[in-house]
Each structure stands twice: as structure tokens, then as C-alpha cells.
PDB file of C-alpha atoms and ligand atoms in Angstrom:
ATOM      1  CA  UNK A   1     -23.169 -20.533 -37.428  1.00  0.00           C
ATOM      2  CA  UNK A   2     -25.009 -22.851 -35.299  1.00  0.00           C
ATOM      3  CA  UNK A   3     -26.687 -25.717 -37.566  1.00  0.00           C
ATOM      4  CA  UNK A   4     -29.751 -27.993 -36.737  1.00  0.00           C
ATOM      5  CA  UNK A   5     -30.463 -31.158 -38.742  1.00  0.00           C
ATOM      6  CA  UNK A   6     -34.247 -32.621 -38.504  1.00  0.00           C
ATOM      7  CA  UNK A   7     -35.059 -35.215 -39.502  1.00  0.00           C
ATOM      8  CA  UNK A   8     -38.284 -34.029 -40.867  1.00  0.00           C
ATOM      9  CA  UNK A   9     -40.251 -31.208 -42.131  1.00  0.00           C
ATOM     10  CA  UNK A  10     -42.463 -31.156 -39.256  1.00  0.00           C
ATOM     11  CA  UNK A  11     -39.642 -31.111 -36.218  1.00  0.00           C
ATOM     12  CA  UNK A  12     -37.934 -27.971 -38.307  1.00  0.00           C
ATOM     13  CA  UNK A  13     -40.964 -26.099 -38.305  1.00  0.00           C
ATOM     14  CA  UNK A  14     -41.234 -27.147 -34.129  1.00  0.00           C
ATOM     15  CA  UNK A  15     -37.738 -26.277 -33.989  1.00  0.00           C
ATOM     16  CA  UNK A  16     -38.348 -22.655 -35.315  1.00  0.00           C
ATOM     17  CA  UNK A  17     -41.281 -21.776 -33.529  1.00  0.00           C
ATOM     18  CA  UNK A  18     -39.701 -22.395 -30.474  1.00  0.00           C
ATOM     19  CA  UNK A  19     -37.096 -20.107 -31.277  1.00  0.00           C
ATOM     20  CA  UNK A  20     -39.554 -17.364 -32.739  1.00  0.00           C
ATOM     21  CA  UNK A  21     -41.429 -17.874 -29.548  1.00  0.00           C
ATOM     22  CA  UNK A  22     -38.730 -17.796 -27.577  1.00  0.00           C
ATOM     23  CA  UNK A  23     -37.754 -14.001 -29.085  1.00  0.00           C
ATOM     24  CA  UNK A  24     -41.206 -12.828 -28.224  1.00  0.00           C
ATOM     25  CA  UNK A  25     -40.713 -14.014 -24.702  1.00  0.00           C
ATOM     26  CA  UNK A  26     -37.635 -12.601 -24.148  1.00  0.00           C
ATOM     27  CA  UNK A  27     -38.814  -9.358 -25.941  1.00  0.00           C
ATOM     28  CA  UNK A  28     -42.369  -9.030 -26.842  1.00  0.00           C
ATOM     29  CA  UNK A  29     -41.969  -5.504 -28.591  1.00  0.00           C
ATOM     30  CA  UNK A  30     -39.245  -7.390 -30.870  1.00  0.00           C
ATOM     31  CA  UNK A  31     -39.229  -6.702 -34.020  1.00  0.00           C
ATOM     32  CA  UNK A  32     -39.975  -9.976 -36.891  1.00  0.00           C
ATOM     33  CA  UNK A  33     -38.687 -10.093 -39.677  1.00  0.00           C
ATOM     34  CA  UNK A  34     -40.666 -12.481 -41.920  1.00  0.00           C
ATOM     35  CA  UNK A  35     -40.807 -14.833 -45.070  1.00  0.00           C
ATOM     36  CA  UNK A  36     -42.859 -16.029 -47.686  1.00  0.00           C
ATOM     37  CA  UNK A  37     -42.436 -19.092 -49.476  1.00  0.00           C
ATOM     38  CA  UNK A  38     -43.606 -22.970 -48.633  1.00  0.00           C
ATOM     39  CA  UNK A  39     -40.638 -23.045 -46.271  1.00  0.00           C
ATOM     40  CA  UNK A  40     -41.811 -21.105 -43.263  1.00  0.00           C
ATOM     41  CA  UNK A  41     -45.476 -22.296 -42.875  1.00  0.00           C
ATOM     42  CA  UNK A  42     -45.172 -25.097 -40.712  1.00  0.00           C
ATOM     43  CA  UNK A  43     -43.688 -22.755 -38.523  1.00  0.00           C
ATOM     44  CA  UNK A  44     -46.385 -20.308 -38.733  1.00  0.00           C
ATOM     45  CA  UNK A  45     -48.476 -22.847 -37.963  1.00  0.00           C
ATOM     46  CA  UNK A  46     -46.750 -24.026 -35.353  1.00  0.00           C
ATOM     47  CA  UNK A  47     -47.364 -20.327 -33.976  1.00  0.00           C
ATOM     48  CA  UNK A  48     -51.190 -20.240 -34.759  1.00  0.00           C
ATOM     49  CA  UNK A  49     -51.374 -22.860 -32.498  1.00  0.00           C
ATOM     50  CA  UNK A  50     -48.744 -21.641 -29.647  1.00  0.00           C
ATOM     51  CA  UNK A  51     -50.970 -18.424 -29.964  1.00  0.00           C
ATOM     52  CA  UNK A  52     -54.223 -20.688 -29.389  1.00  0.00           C
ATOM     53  CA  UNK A  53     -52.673 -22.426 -26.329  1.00  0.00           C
ATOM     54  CA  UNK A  54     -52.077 -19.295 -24.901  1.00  0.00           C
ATOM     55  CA  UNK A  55     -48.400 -19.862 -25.185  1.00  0.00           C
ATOM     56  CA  UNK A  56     -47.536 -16.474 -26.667  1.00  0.00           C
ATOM     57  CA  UNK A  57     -48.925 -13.015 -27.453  1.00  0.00           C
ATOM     58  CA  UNK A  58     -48.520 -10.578 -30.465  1.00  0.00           C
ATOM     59  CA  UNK A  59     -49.603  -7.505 -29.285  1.00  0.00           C
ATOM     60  CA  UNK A  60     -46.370  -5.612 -29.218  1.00  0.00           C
ATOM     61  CA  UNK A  61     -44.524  -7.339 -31.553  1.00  0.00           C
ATOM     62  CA  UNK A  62     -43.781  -5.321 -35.288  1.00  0.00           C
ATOM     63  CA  UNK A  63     -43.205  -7.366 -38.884  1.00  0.00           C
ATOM     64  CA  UNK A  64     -40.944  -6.934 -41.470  1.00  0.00           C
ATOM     65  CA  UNK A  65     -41.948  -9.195 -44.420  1.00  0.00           C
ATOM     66  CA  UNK A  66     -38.823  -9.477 -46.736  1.00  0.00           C
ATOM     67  CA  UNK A  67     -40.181  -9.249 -50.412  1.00  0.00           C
ATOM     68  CA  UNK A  68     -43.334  -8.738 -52.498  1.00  0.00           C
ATOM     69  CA  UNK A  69     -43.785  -9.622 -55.719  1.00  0.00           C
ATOM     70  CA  UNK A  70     -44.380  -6.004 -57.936  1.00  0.00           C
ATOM     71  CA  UNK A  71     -47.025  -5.324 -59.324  1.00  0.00           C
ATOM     72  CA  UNK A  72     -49.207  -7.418 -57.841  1.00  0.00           C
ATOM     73  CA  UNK A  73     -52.398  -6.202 -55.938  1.00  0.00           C
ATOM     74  CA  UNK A  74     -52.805  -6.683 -52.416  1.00  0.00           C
ATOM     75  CA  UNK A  75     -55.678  -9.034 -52.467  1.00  0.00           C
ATOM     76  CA  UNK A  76     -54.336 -11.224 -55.160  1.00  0.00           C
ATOM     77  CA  UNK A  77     -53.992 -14.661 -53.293  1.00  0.00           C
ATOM     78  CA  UNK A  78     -50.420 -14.659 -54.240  1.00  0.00           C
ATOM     79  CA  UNK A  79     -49.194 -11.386 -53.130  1.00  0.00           C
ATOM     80  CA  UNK A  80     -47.129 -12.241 -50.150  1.00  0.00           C
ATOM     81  CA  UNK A  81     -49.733  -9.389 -48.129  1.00  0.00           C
ATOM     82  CA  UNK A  82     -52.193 -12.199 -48.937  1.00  0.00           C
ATOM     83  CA  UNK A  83     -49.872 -15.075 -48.272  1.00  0.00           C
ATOM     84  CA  UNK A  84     -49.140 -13.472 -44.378  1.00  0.00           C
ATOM     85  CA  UNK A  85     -52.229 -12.646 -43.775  1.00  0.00           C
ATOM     86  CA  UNK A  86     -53.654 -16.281 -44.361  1.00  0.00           C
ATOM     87  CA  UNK A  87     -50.814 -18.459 -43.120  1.00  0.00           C
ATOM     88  CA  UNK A  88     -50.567 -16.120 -39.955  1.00  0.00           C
ATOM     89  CA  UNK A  89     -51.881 -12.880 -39.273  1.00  0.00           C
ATOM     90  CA  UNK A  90     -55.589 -13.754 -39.287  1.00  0.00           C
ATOM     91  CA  UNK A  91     -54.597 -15.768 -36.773  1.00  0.00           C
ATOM     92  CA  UNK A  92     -53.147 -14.352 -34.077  1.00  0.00           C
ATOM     93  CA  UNK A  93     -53.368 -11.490 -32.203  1.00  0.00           C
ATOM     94  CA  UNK A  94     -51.267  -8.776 -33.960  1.00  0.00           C
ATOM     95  CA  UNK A  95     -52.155  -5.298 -34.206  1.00  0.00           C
ATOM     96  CA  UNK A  96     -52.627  -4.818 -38.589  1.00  0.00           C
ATOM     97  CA  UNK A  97     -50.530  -1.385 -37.976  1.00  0.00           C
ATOM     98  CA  UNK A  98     -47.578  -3.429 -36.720  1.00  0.00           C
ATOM     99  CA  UNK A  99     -47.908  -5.163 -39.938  1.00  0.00           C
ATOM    100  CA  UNK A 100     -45.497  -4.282 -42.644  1.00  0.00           C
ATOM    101  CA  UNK A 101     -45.504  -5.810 -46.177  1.00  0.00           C
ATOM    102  CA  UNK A 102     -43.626  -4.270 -48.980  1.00  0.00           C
ATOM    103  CA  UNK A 103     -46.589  -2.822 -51.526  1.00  0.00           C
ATOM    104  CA  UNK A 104     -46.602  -4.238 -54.865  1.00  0.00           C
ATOM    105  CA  UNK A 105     -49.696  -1.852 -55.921  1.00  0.00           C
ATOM    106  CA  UNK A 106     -47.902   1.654 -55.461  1.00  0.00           C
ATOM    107  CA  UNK A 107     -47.124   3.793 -58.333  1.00  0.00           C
ATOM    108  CA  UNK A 108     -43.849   4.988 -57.146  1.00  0.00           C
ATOM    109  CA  UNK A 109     -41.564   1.447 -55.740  1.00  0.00           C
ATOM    110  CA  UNK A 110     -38.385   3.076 -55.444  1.00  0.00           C
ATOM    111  CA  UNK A 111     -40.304   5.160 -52.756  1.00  0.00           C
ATOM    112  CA  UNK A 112     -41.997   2.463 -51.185  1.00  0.00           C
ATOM    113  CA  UNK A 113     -38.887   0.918 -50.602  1.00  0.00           C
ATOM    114  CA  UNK A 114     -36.871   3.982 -49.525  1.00  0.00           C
ATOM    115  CA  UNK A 115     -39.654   4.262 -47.151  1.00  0.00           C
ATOM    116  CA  UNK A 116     -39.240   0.661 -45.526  1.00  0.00           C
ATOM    117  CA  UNK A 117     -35.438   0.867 -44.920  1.00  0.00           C
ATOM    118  CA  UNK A 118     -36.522   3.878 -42.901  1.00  0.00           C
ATOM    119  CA  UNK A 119     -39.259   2.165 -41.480  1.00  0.00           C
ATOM    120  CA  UNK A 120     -36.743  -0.641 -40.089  1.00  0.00           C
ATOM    121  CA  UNK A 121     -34.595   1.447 -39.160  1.00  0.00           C
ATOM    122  CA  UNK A 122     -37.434   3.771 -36.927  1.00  0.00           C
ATOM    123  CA  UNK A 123     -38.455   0.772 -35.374  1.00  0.00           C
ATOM    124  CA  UNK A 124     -34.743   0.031 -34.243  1.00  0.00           C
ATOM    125  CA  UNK A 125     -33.892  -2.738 -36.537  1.00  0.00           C
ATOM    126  CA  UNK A 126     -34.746  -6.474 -37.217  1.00  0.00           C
ATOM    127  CA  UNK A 127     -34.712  -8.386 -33.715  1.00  0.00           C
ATOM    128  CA  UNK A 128     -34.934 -11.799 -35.893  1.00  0.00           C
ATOM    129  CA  UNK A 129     -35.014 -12.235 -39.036  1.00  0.00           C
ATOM    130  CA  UNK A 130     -36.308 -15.318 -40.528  1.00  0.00           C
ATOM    131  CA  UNK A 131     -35.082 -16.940 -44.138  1.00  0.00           C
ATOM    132  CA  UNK A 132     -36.087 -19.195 -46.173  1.00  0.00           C
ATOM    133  CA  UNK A 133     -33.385 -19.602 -49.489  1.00  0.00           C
ATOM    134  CA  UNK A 134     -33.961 -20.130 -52.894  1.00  0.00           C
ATOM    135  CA  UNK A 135     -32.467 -23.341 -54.797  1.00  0.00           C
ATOM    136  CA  UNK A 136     -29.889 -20.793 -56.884  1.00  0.00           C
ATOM    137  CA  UNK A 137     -29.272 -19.423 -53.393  1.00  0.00           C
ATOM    138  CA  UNK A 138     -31.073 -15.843 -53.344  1.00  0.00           C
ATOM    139  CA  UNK A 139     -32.382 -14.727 -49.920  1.00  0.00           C
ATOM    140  CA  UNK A 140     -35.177 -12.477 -50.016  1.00  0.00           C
ATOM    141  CA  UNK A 141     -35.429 -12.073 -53.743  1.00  0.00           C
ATOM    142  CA  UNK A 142     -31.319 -10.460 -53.641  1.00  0.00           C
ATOM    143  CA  UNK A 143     -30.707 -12.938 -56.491  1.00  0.00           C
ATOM    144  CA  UNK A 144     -27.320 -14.126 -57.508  1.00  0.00           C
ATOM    145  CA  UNK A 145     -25.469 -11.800 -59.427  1.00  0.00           C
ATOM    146  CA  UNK A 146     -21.684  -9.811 -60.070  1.00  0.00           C
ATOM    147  CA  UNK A 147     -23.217  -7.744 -57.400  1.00  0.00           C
ATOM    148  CA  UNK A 148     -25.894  -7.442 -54.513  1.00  0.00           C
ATOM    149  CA  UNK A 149     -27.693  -4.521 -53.730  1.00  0.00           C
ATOM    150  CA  UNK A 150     -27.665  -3.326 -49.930  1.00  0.00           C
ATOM    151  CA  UNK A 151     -30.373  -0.885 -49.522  1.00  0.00           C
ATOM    152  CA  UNK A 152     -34.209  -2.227 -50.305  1.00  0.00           C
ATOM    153  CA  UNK A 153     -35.341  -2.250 -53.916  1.00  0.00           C
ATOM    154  CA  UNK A 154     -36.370  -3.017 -57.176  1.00  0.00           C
ATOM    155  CA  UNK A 155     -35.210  -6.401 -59.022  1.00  0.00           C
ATOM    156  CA  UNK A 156     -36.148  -8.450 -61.850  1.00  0.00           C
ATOM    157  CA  UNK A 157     -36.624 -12.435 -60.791  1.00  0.00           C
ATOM    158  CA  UNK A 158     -34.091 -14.775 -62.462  1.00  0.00           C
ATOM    159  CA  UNK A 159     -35.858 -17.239 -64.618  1.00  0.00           C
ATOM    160  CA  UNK A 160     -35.385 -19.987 -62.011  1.00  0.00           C
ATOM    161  CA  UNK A 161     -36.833 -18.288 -59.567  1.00  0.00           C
ATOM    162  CA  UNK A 162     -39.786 -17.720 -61.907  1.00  0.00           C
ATOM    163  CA  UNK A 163     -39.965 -21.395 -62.488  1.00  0.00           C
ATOM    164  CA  UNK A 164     -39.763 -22.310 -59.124  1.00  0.00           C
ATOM    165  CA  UNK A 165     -43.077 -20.006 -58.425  1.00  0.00           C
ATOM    166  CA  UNK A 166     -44.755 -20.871 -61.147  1.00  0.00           C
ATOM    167  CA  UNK A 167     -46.025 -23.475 -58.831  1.00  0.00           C
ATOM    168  CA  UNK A 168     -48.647 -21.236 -57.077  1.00  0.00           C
ATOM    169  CA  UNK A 169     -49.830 -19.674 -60.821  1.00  0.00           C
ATOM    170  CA  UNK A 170     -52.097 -20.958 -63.301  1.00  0.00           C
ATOM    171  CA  UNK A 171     -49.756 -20.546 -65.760  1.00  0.00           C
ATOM    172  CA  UNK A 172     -45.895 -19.536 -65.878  1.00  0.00           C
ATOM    173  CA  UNK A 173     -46.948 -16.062 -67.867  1.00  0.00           C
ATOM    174  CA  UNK A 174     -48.645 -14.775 -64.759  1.00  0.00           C
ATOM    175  CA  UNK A 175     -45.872 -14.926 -62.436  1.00  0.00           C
ATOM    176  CA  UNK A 176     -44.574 -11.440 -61.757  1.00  0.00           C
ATOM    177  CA  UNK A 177     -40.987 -10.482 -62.991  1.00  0.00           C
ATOM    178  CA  UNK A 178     -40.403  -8.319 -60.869  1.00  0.00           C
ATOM    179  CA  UNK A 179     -40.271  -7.745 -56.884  1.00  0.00           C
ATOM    180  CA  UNK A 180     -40.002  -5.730 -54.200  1.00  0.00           C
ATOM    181  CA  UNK A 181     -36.670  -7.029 -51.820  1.00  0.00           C
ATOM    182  CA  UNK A 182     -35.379  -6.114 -48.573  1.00  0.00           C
ATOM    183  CA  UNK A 183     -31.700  -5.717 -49.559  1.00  0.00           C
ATOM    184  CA  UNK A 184     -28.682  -7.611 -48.313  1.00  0.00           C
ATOM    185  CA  UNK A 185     -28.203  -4.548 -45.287  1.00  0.00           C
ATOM    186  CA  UNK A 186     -31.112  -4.871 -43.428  1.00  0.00           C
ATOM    187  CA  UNK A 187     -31.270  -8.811 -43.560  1.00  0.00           C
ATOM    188  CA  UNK A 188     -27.476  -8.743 -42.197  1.00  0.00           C
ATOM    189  CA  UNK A 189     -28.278  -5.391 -39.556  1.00  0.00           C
ATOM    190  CA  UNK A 190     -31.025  -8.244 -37.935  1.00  0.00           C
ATOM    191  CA  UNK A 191     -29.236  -9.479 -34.476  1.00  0.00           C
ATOM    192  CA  UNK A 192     -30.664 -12.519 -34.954  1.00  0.00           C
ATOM    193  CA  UNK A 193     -31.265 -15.099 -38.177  1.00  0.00           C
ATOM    194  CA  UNK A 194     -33.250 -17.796 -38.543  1.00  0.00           C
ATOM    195  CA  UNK A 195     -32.617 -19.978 -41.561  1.00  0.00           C
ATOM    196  CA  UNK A 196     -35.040 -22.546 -42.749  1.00  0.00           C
ATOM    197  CA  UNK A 197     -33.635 -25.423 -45.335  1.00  0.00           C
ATOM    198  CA  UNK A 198     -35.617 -28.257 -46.706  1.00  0.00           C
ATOM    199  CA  UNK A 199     -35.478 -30.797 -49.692  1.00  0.00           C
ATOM    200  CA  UNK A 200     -33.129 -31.972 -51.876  1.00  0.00           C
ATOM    201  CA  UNK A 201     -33.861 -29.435 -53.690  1.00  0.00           C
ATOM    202  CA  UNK A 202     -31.885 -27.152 -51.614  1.00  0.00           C
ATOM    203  CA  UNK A 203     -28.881 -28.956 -50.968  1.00  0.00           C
ATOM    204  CA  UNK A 204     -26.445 -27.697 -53.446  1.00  0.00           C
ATOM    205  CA  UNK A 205     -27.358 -24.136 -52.127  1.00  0.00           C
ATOM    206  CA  UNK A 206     -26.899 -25.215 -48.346  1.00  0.00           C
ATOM    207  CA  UNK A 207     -23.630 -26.748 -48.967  1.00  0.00           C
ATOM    208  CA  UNK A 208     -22.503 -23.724 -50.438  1.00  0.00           C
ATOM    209  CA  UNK A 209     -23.416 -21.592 -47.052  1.00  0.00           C
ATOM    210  CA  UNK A 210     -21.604 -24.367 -44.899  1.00  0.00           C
ATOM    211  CA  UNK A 211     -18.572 -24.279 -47.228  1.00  0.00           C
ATOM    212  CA  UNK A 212     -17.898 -21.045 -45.609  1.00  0.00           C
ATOM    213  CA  UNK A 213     -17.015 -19.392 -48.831  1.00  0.00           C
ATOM    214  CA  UNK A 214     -18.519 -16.218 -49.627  1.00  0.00           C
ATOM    215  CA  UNK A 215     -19.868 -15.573 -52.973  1.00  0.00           C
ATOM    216  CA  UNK A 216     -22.338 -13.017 -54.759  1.00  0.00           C
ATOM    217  CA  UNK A 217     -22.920 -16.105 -56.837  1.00  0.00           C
ATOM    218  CA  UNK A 218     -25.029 -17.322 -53.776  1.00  0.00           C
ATOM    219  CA  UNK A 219     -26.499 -14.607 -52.118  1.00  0.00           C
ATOM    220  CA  UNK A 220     -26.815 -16.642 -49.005  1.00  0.00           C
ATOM    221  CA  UNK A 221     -23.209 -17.213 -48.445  1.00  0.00           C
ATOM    222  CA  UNK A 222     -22.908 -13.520 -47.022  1.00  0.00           C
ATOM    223  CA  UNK A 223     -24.159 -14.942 -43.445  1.00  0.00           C
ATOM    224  CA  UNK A 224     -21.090 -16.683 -43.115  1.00  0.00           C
ATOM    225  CA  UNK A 225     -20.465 -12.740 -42.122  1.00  0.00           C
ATOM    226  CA  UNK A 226     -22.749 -12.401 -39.646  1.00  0.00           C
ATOM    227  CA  UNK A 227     -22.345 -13.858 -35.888  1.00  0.00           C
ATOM    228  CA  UNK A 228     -25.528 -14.995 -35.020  1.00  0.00           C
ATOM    229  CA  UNK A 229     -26.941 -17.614 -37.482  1.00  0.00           C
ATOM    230  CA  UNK A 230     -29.275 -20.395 -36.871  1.00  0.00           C
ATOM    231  CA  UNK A 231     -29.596 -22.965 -39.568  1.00  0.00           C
ATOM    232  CA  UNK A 232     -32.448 -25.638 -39.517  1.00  0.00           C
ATOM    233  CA  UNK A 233     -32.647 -28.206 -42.286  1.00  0.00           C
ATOM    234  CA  UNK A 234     -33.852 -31.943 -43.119  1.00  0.00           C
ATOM    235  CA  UNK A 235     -31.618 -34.196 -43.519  1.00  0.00           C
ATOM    236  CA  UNK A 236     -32.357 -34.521 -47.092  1.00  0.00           C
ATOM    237  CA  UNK A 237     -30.885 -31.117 -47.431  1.00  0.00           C
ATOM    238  CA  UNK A 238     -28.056 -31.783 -45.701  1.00  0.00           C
ATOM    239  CA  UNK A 239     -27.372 -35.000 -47.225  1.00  0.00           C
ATOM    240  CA  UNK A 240     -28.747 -34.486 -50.813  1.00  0.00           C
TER     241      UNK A 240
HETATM  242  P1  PGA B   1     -39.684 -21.889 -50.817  1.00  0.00           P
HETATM  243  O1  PGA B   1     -38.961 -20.540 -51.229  1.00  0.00           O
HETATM  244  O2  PGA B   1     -39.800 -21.867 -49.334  1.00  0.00           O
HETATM  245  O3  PGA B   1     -41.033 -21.845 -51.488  1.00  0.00           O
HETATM  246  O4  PGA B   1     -38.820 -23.003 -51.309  1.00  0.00           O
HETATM  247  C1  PGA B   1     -37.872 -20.099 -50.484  1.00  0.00           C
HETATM  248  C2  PGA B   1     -37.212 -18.926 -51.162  1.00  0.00           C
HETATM  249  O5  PGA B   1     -37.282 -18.816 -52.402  1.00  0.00           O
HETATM  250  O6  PGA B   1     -36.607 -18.108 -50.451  1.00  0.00           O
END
């Protein structure tokens, strides 16, 4: 596991475009896979503007977003479709049928997310996948628990991870229970990972994926099993 500290938000964000960018380059019908969360945008936006400059091009490249929050309509401004689609899709150059978000509005989720592990898989698996992680430790929403789930699904949201959202609701009562997650398999079948750690909010969680231990306690931990891991946090995160 390769690990970069930053010293700030804003050279993280740098950090991971350059890395994104550099996958498009080297492959520009990669495959993305993508996160939500406050964590990543500074990279999108990093990207917006790399896209302005004329640095890099979308046009061949497919998304995976990892989670969506269920049920929750598509053009509620806190469905992660939303979320993508403002922080980076509407501004860049991707084809919207290269676009795929987990839906939160279908009748039938198991389905939907039977559907997307196929999906992945048809499009020959993740390239790179980026991460945020939550402060319990959850990637995706694969939150910690006696045991993980591989394959895409279902899941209720602990209560911390409903009180960490509850940020971007009016109130706490509107915050979805439930989600929509990429399961541990196809996060860990992704060549390439791309980890994104900031605050001290999330140092007790990123000392627990540099211990090297592996625990379903902290969902995160189970990269310490795969062999290509980037890490880039603050310093506050690595410090606490
Ligand atoms: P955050 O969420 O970037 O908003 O902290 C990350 C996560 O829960 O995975």
C-alpha cells in the first residue's frame, strides 16, 4: 500500500486528479469507479478544470458510482445521481450512457443491483476505483459488521453513518436508511484503488487500515488484501 500525506485538503485533491488523469491517459476507455461524499470533490474539481484546459477527455471512459442512497428519487439534490451529475458530469465531456449510478427509484433493488455486478463485469471490471471511507470505517456503504457482503446490494445505514449525513438534510428524519452498495467484490476486483482520507475525523479509521490488521469491524481494512492501493490523506488524518 503506497501512502501519500498532504499537507492539505487542496494538494490531496491535486494529488488524485493527477492520478485519475493519469488512468484516462494511459487508457481512455478505462473504466471509473466513483464516490460520493465531501471527500472526492476537490478532486472532481480538479478534473472540471483539467477537462477545461484541455488536459483530458471523457469520451470513452465508463463510471461506476459505488452507492445510492434507496429510495431516493433521482432528482432529489441528495441522491448521489444528483450529487455526480453536479460536482462532475455536467461538466465534462462524458457520454450520459457511460454513466452508471445505482437507482434508488426502482421497484425491484435486489434486481437493480444484480444487474450492476453484471454491468461491471460486461464492461471488464473497475480500471480504478476511487474511495472515500467513513469515520466507523465502511467503504461504499459495506458497513462494519460480523460479516460483509461481496456481491452488490441492499443494506440498512448504521446510525453513525446516518448522523454523519444528516449534514446535507434538513432534518436527521429525512436521511434515507437504507442504500444501494457496490459490495466488497467488485471494489477489491478494481486493478487499481484510490483512497481519499481527510480530517481528524478519520484518523482512528485510517490507523486501523495502516495497522495492517484485517477486520470486518472496519470494512476498509480488507485492502490490506489487495496489491495495488493508493492512500492520500492530510496530515491531520494521519496524525489525529
Ligand atoms: P465523506 O464520506 O467524504 O462525506 O466524509 C466518506 C464516506 O462516508 O465514505
Amino acid at each position: 500500500m503506497r501512502v501519500i500525506v498532504c499537507d492539505t485538503y487542496e494538494e490531496m485533491s491535486k494529488e488524485a486528479a493527477k492520478i485519475m488523469a493519469a488512468q484516462v491517459h494511459l487508457k481512455p476507455n478505462c473504466v471509473l469507479g466513483l464516490a460520493t461524499g465531501s471527500t472526492p470533490v476537490g478532486a472532481y474539481n480538479e478534473l472540471v478544470a483539467m477537462y477545461k484546459n484541455g488536459e483530458i477527455d471523457f469520451k470513452d471512459v465508463t463510471t461506476f458510482n459505488l452507492d445510492e442512497y434507496y429510495p431516493i428519487k433521482r432528482n432529489n439534490d441528495q441522491s448521489y445521481y444528483y450529487f455526480m451529475h453536479d460536482n462532475l458530469f455536467n461538466h465534462i465531456n462524458i457520454p450520459e450512457e457511460r454513466i452508471h449510478v445505482l437507482n434508488g427509484e426502482v421497484a425491484d433493488p435486489e434486481k437493480e443491483c444484480a444487474d450492476y455486478d453484471k454491468h461491471i463485469v460486461e464492461h471488464g471490471g473497475i480500471d480504478l476505483q476511487l474511495l472515500g471511507i467513513g469515520r466507523n470505517g465502511h467503504i461504499a456503504f459495506n458497513e462494519p459488521d460480523e460479516n460483509l457482503v461481496a456481491a452488490t446490494h441492499v443494506t440498512g445505514l448504521t446510525e453513525d453513518t446516518i448522523d454523519a449525513n444528516a449534514r446535507f438534510f434538513d432534518d436527521i428524519k429525512d436521511v434515507p436508511t437504507k442504500s444501494l452498495t457496490m459490495g466488497m467484490a467488485p471494489i477489491m476486483k478494481a486493478r487499481k484503488i484510490l483512497i481519499l482520507i481527510n480530517g481528524k475525523g478519520k484518523h482512528a479509521a485510517l490507523s486501523k487500515l495502516l495497522s495492517g490488521e484485517i477486520s470486518t469491524s472496519c470494512p476498509a481494512t480488507m485492502l490490506n488484501m489487495h496489491n495495488d492501493v493508493v492512500v492520500i490523506c492530510d496530515k491531520e488524518a494521519y496524525n489525529g
